[in-house]
Amino acid sequence: MTTPPPATTIKLGLIGDNITRSKSPRLHRTAGQLSGLDVSYDRLIPKDMGLSFEDVFRQAQDGGFRGINVTYPYKELATQKVTVTDPLVRAIGAVNTVVFDADGPKGFNTDYTGFMKAYRDVRGAQNPGVVCLIGTGGVGKAVAFGLVALKAQTIRCIDLDPAKAAALADALRALRSETVIEISTDAGEAANGADGLINCTPLGMVGIGGTALPAAAMQGASWAFDAVYTPVDTQFLQDAVNANLTVISGYELFFGQGLDAWDIFTGVDVNPSELRAAIQGEDL
């Protein structure tokens, strides 16, 4: 773990679209307060800044930022701007955490570890079974690799873009695990007979709305996870509750990946329970 250079303020930020209600600023600023560090954390929205992702990334790198988080839709693009030393993260092909070191930007993926923790916290050692994974972009890739590590029986990769689903399927099969990998463009069809239902699309986010799966298609499943956490109570999860599924909130992924990112940014321990309690409520 690298240690941030001495500074009065540790500058952090988040690059993404539709992030005005992201809780990442609150999480990292509060972690700083609990750790005795002065932390700034800026929302960096390329379209609002009139800049490209590349321009915003460069400004952060040149502007004294210790690091940035990256969210939809830039996680895959970010891999082209960083050095990734972890072969698993290279295989995932998506980066959500970047540290600006003296020898260049380094890329990490804490969505992968955050999802696994969220799953285990709710379902313990239960096998994920047959999983319908809707959305094969940045977070979808990380979740899929997490499902393989959790020894899911089957992962059905669903995307409106068949090429994206096929690319993820190829990457997962290259792991040579016992998990069966399938692809589809029809979420309702893929949900039939599935144990787990996962939304890794932006559908349901504040400002976007909707749901990735009709409520009727949830019948018969056992559990559901939604990567969206603004709002926490998405239509997808409301429908899952009504279908008597065990639900795993996107907030749990957010919190887990945030803790891991904080460690990467600073190397400073923070008490998870204290941090969780301190960030409840409205954003700073």
Short mmCIF file of C-alpha atoms in Angstrom, two decimals:
data_model
loop_
_atom_site.label_atom_id
_atom_site.label_comp_id
_atom_site.label_asym_id
_atom_site.label_seq_id
_atom_site.Cartn_x
_atom_site.Cartn_y
_atom_site.Cartn_z
CA MET A 1 0.00 0.00 0.00
CA THR A 2 1.36 3.37 -0.97
CA THR A 3 1.32 6.25 1.51
CA PRO A 4 0.04 9.68 0.46
CA PRO A 5 2.58 12.48 0.37
CA PRO A 6 2.57 14.96 3.29
CA ALA A 7 -0.12 17.55 2.66
CA THR A 8 -2.36 19.92 4.56
CA THR A 9 -5.36 18.50 2.73
CA ILE A 10 -5.72 15.12 1.03
CA LYS A 11 -7.56 15.91 -2.20
CA LEU A 12 -9.89 13.21 -3.50
CA GLY A 13 -12.70 13.17 -6.02
CA LEU A 14 -15.24 11.20 -8.03
CA ILE A 15 -15.50 11.29 -11.82
CA GLY A 16 -18.87 10.20 -13.20
CA ASP A 17 -22.21 11.21 -14.67
CA ASN A 18 -25.36 11.68 -12.59
CA ILE A 19 -23.44 11.79 -9.28
CA THR A 20 -24.98 14.84 -7.61
CA ARG A 21 -26.45 12.60 -4.90
CA SER A 22 -23.44 10.33 -4.49
CA LYS A 23 -22.55 9.64 -0.87
CA SER A 24 -18.86 9.15 -1.68
CA PRO A 25 -17.93 12.71 -0.63
CA ARG A 26 -19.56 12.19 2.76
CA LEU A 27 -17.91 8.80 3.27
CA HIS A 28 -14.37 9.97 2.55
CA ARG A 29 -14.62 13.34 4.29
CA THR A 30 -16.04 11.63 7.37
CA ALA A 31 -13.36 8.94 7.27
CA GLY A 32 -10.87 11.79 7.29
CA GLN A 33 -12.50 13.41 10.31
CA LEU A 34 -12.50 10.11 12.21
CA SER A 35 -8.84 9.62 11.32
CA GLY A 36 -7.69 13.15 12.13
CA LEU A 37 -7.06 14.00 8.47
CA ASP A 38 -8.25 16.98 6.46
CA VAL A 39 -9.86 15.48 3.38
CA SER A 40 -11.52 17.23 0.46
CA TYR A 41 -13.62 15.23 -1.98
CA ASP A 42 -15.03 16.80 -5.15
CA ARG A 43 -17.71 15.64 -7.56
CA LEU A 44 -16.21 15.88 -11.05
CA ILE A 45 -18.91 15.64 -13.74
CA PRO A 46 -17.33 15.94 -17.21
CA LYS A 47 -20.44 17.12 -19.05
CA ASP A 48 -21.16 19.80 -16.44
CA MET A 49 -17.55 20.95 -16.68
CA GLY A 50 -17.70 21.07 -20.48
CA LEU A 51 -14.80 18.63 -20.62
CA SER A 52 -14.09 15.08 -21.71
CA PHE A 53 -13.28 12.32 -19.24
CA GLU A 54 -9.67 12.51 -20.39
CA ASP A 55 -9.54 16.24 -19.65
CA VAL A 56 -11.04 15.85 -16.18
CA PHE A 57 -8.70 12.96 -15.40
CA ARG A 58 -5.71 15.05 -16.48
CA GLN A 59 -6.84 18.03 -14.42
CA ALA A 60 -7.13 15.83 -11.31
CA GLN A 61 -3.71 14.30 -11.92
CA ASP A 62 -2.09 17.70 -12.43
CA GLY A 63 -4.14 19.45 -9.75
CA GLY A 64 -2.71 17.85 -6.64
CA PHE A 65 -5.30 15.13 -6.17
CA ARG A 66 -4.14 12.11 -4.19
CA GLY A 67 -6.65 9.98 -6.03
CA ILE A 68 -10.08 9.64 -7.57
CA ASN A 69 -12.94 7.21 -7.67
CA VAL A 70 -14.45 6.48 -11.07
CA THR A 71 -18.07 5.55 -11.67
CA TYR A 72 -20.57 5.12 -14.51
CA PRO A 73 -19.88 5.33 -17.40
CA TYR A 74 -16.09 5.70 -17.19
CA LYS A 75 -14.79 2.62 -15.33
CA GLU A 76 -13.68 0.80 -18.46
CA LEU A 77 -12.24 3.92 -20.05
CA ALA A 78 -10.20 4.57 -16.90
CA THR A 79 -8.22 1.36 -17.44
CA GLN A 80 -6.54 3.05 -20.42
CA LYS A 81 -5.16 5.82 -18.19
CA VAL A 82 -3.55 3.79 -15.41
CA THR A 83 -1.12 1.03 -14.60
CA VAL A 84 -2.88 -2.02 -13.19
CA THR A 85 -0.62 -4.43 -11.34
CA ASP A 86 -3.30 -6.85 -10.10
CA PRO A 87 -3.92 -9.49 -12.80
CA LEU A 88 -7.48 -9.99 -11.57
CA VAL A 89 -8.28 -6.30 -12.05
CA ARG A 90 -6.71 -6.46 -15.51
CA ALA A 91 -9.00 -9.38 -16.29
CA ILE A 92 -12.04 -7.48 -15.01
CA GLY A 93 -11.16 -4.62 -17.34
CA ALA A 94 -12.66 -1.89 -15.17
CA VAL A 95 -11.17 0.50 -12.63
CA ASN A 96 -13.10 2.41 -9.95
CA THR A 97 -10.19 3.68 -7.83
CA VAL A 98 -7.12 5.57 -9.05
CA VAL A 99 -4.12 6.74 -7.04
CA PHE A 100 -1.80 9.39 -8.47
CA ASP A 101 1.71 8.30 -7.51
CA ALA A 102 4.97 9.98 -8.45
CA ASP A 103 5.60 7.33 -11.11
CA GLY A 104 2.10 7.60 -12.61
CA PRO A 105 -1.54 6.74 -11.91
CA LYS A 106 -2.32 3.29 -10.52
CA GLY A 107 -5.67 1.58 -11.01
CA PHE A 108 -7.66 -0.64 -8.64
CA ASN A 109 -11.11 -2.22 -8.46
CA THR A 110 -12.89 -2.22 -5.10
CA ASP A 111 -16.31 -3.05 -6.57
CA TYR A 112 -15.17 -6.67 -6.76
CA THR A 113 -14.25 -6.93 -3.08
CA GLY A 114 -17.15 -4.72 -2.01
CA PHE A 115 -19.72 -6.96 -3.70
CA MET A 116 -18.31 -10.13 -2.18
CA LYS A 117 -18.44 -8.62 1.30
CA ALA A 118 -22.00 -7.37 0.77
CA TYR A 119 -23.11 -10.81 -0.42
CA ARG A 120 -21.49 -12.68 2.47
CA ASP A 121 -22.84 -10.23 5.05
CA VAL A 122 -26.40 -11.03 3.93
CA ARG A 123 -26.27 -14.64 2.67
CA GLY A 124 -23.28 -16.01 4.53
CA ALA A 125 -21.83 -19.15 2.95
CA GLN A 126 -24.88 -19.88 0.78
CA ASN A 127 -23.98 -20.53 -2.84
CA PRO A 128 -25.31 -17.89 -5.26
CA GLY A 129 -26.71 -20.68 -7.46
CA VAL A 130 -27.87 -19.72 -10.94
CA VAL A 131 -27.56 -15.95 -11.33
CA CYS A 132 -29.15 -13.60 -13.84
CA LEU A 133 -26.69 -10.70 -14.18
CA ILE A 134 -28.22 -7.75 -16.02
CA GLY A 135 -25.65 -5.25 -17.30
CA THR A 136 -22.09 -6.17 -18.27
CA GLY A 137 -20.41 -2.77 -18.00
CA GLY A 138 -17.88 -1.70 -15.39
CA VAL A 139 -19.68 -2.72 -12.21
CA GLY A 140 -21.23 -5.74 -13.92
CA LYS A 141 -17.78 -7.07 -14.74
CA ALA A 142 -16.60 -6.68 -11.14
CA VAL A 143 -19.73 -8.36 -9.76
CA ALA A 144 -19.39 -11.23 -12.24
CA PHE A 145 -15.84 -11.94 -11.11
CA GLY A 146 -17.08 -11.81 -7.54
CA LEU A 147 -19.75 -14.39 -8.36
CA VAL A 148 -17.11 -16.73 -9.77
CA ALA A 149 -15.08 -16.33 -6.58
CA LEU A 150 -18.26 -17.14 -4.62
CA LYS A 151 -18.54 -20.31 -6.75
CA ALA A 152 -21.86 -19.48 -8.41
CA GLN A 153 -23.27 -22.45 -10.31
CA THR A 154 -24.16 -20.46 -13.43
CA ILE A 155 -23.91 -16.82 -14.48
CA ARG A 156 -26.23 -15.65 -17.21
CA CYS A 157 -24.71 -12.44 -18.63
CA ILE A 158 -27.41 -10.17 -20.04
CA ASP A 159 -26.79 -7.02 -22.05
CA LEU A 160 -28.58 -5.20 -24.85
CA ASP A 161 -25.17 -5.14 -26.55
CA PRO A 162 -24.39 -8.80 -27.38
CA ALA A 163 -20.71 -7.99 -27.96
CA LYS A 164 -20.31 -6.68 -24.39
CA ALA A 165 -21.95 -9.76 -22.91
CA ALA A 166 -19.82 -12.03 -25.07
CA ALA A 167 -16.61 -10.23 -24.07
CA LEU A 168 -17.41 -10.65 -20.38
CA ALA A 169 -18.31 -14.30 -20.93
CA ASP A 170 -14.96 -14.90 -22.61
CA ALA A 171 -13.10 -13.23 -19.72
CA LEU A 172 -14.99 -15.33 -17.15
CA ARG A 173 -14.45 -18.59 -19.03
CA ALA A 174 -10.73 -17.81 -19.18
CA LEU A 175 -10.69 -18.23 -15.39
CA ARG A 176 -11.35 -21.95 -15.98
CA SER A 177 -13.62 -22.18 -12.96
CA GLU A 178 -16.51 -24.63 -12.55
CA THR A 179 -19.04 -21.80 -13.01
CA VAL A 180 -21.06 -22.16 -16.21
CA ILE A 181 -21.19 -18.93 -18.22
CA GLU A 182 -24.11 -18.09 -20.52
CA ILE A 183 -25.12 -14.96 -22.46
CA SER A 184 -28.45 -13.44 -23.44
CA THR A 185 -30.10 -10.20 -24.52
CA ASP A 186 -33.45 -10.98 -22.82
CA ALA A 187 -33.46 -10.35 -19.07
CA GLY A 188 -36.92 -11.79 -18.53
CA GLU A 189 -35.99 -15.02 -20.25
CA ALA A 190 -32.68 -15.28 -18.39
CA ALA A 191 -34.42 -14.72 -15.04
CA ASN A 192 -36.55 -17.83 -15.57
CA GLY A 193 -35.27 -20.47 -13.15
CA ALA A 194 -32.58 -18.22 -11.68
CA ASP A 195 -31.80 -18.19 -7.96
CA GLY A 196 -30.23 -14.73 -7.93
CA LEU A 197 -31.22 -11.58 -9.81
CA ILE A 198 -28.74 -8.73 -10.19
CA ASN A 199 -29.09 -5.26 -11.69
CA CYS A 200 -25.82 -3.70 -12.80
CA THR A 201 -27.40 -1.20 -15.19
CA PRO A 202 -28.06 2.45 -14.30
CA LEU A 203 -31.80 1.81 -14.43
CA GLY A 204 -33.34 2.91 -11.15
CA MET A 205 -30.89 5.70 -10.42
CA VAL A 206 -32.17 9.13 -9.44
CA GLY A 207 -32.60 10.99 -12.71
CA ILE A 208 -32.98 7.80 -14.72
CA GLY A 209 -35.61 5.66 -13.00
CA GLY A 210 -37.13 2.45 -14.25
CA THR A 211 -36.13 -1.11 -13.49
CA ALA A 212 -34.08 -3.72 -15.30
CA LEU A 213 -36.59 -6.54 -14.82
CA PRO A 214 -40.38 -6.81 -14.79
CA ALA A 215 -41.77 -7.63 -11.36
CA ALA A 216 -43.43 -10.80 -12.65
CA ALA A 217 -40.05 -12.17 -13.76
CA MET A 218 -38.80 -12.18 -10.15
CA GLN A 219 -41.13 -14.94 -9.01
CA GLY A 220 -39.31 -18.10 -7.99
CA ALA A 221 -35.91 -16.55 -7.32
CA SER A 222 -34.26 -16.52 -3.89
CA TRP A 223 -32.25 -13.30 -3.70
CA ALA A 224 -31.63 -10.02 -5.50
CA PHE A 225 -28.92 -7.39 -5.59
CA ASP A 226 -29.07 -3.90 -7.10
CA ALA A 227 -25.81 -2.04 -7.69
CA VAL A 228 -27.76 1.25 -7.69
CA TYR A 229 -27.82 2.93 -4.27
CA THR A 230 -29.24 6.39 -5.03
CA PRO A 231 -31.99 5.75 -4.10
CA VAL A 232 -31.33 2.75 -1.87
CA ASP A 233 -34.92 1.56 -2.21
CA THR A 234 -35.01 1.11 -6.00
CA GLN A 235 -38.03 -0.22 -7.89
CA PHE A 236 -35.96 -3.34 -8.62
CA LEU A 237 -35.48 -4.04 -4.90
CA GLN A 238 -39.06 -3.08 -4.01
CA ASP A 239 -40.30 -5.65 -6.52
CA ALA A 240 -37.84 -8.19 -5.09
CA VAL A 241 -39.17 -7.63 -1.56
CA ASN A 242 -42.74 -8.05 -2.82
CA ALA A 243 -41.67 -11.33 -4.41
CA ASN A 244 -40.29 -12.47 -1.02
CA LEU A 245 -36.67 -12.45 -2.15
CA THR A 246 -33.74 -11.77 0.17
CA VAL A 247 -32.37 -8.41 -0.94
CA ILE A 248 -28.85 -7.02 -0.90
CA SER A 249 -28.81 -3.25 -1.20
CA GLY A 250 -26.44 -1.35 -3.44
CA TYR A 251 -25.59 0.69 -0.37
CA GLU A 252 -23.68 -2.29 1.00
CA LEU A 253 -21.55 -2.43 -2.13
CA PHE A 254 -21.04 1.32 -1.92
CA PHE A 255 -19.89 1.11 1.69
CA GLY A 256 -17.60 -1.86 1.13
CA GLN A 257 -15.94 -0.46 -1.95
CA GLY A 258 -15.58 2.92 -0.21
CA LEU A 259 -13.78 1.39 2.76
CA ASP A 260 -11.37 -0.44 0.46
CA ALA A 261 -10.79 2.72 -1.60
CA TRP A 262 -10.08 4.74 1.56
CA ASP A 263 -7.42 2.20 2.51
CA ILE A 264 -5.86 2.45 -0.94
CA PHE A 265 -5.90 6.26 -0.86
CA THR A 266 -4.49 6.69 2.64
CA GLY A 267 -3.42 3.42 4.27
CA VAL A 268 -5.06 4.77 7.45
CA ASP A 269 -7.37 2.51 9.48
CA VAL A 270 -10.91 3.67 10.16
CA ASN A 271 -13.48 1.86 12.30
CA PRO A 272 -16.19 0.57 9.92
CA SER A 273 -18.96 0.70 12.53
CA GLU A 274 -18.12 4.27 13.51
CA LEU A 275 -17.94 5.33 9.88
CA ARG A 276 -21.24 3.65 9.00
CA ALA A 277 -22.99 5.39 11.88
CA ALA A 278 -21.42 8.75 11.08
CA ILE A 279 -22.48 8.87 7.42
CA GLN A 280 -26.14 8.11 7.88
CA GLY A 281 -28.45 10.86 6.68
CA GLU A 282 -28.05 13.56 4.09
CA ASP A 283 -24.89 14.20 2.08
CA LEU A 284 -22.42 16.87 3.11
#
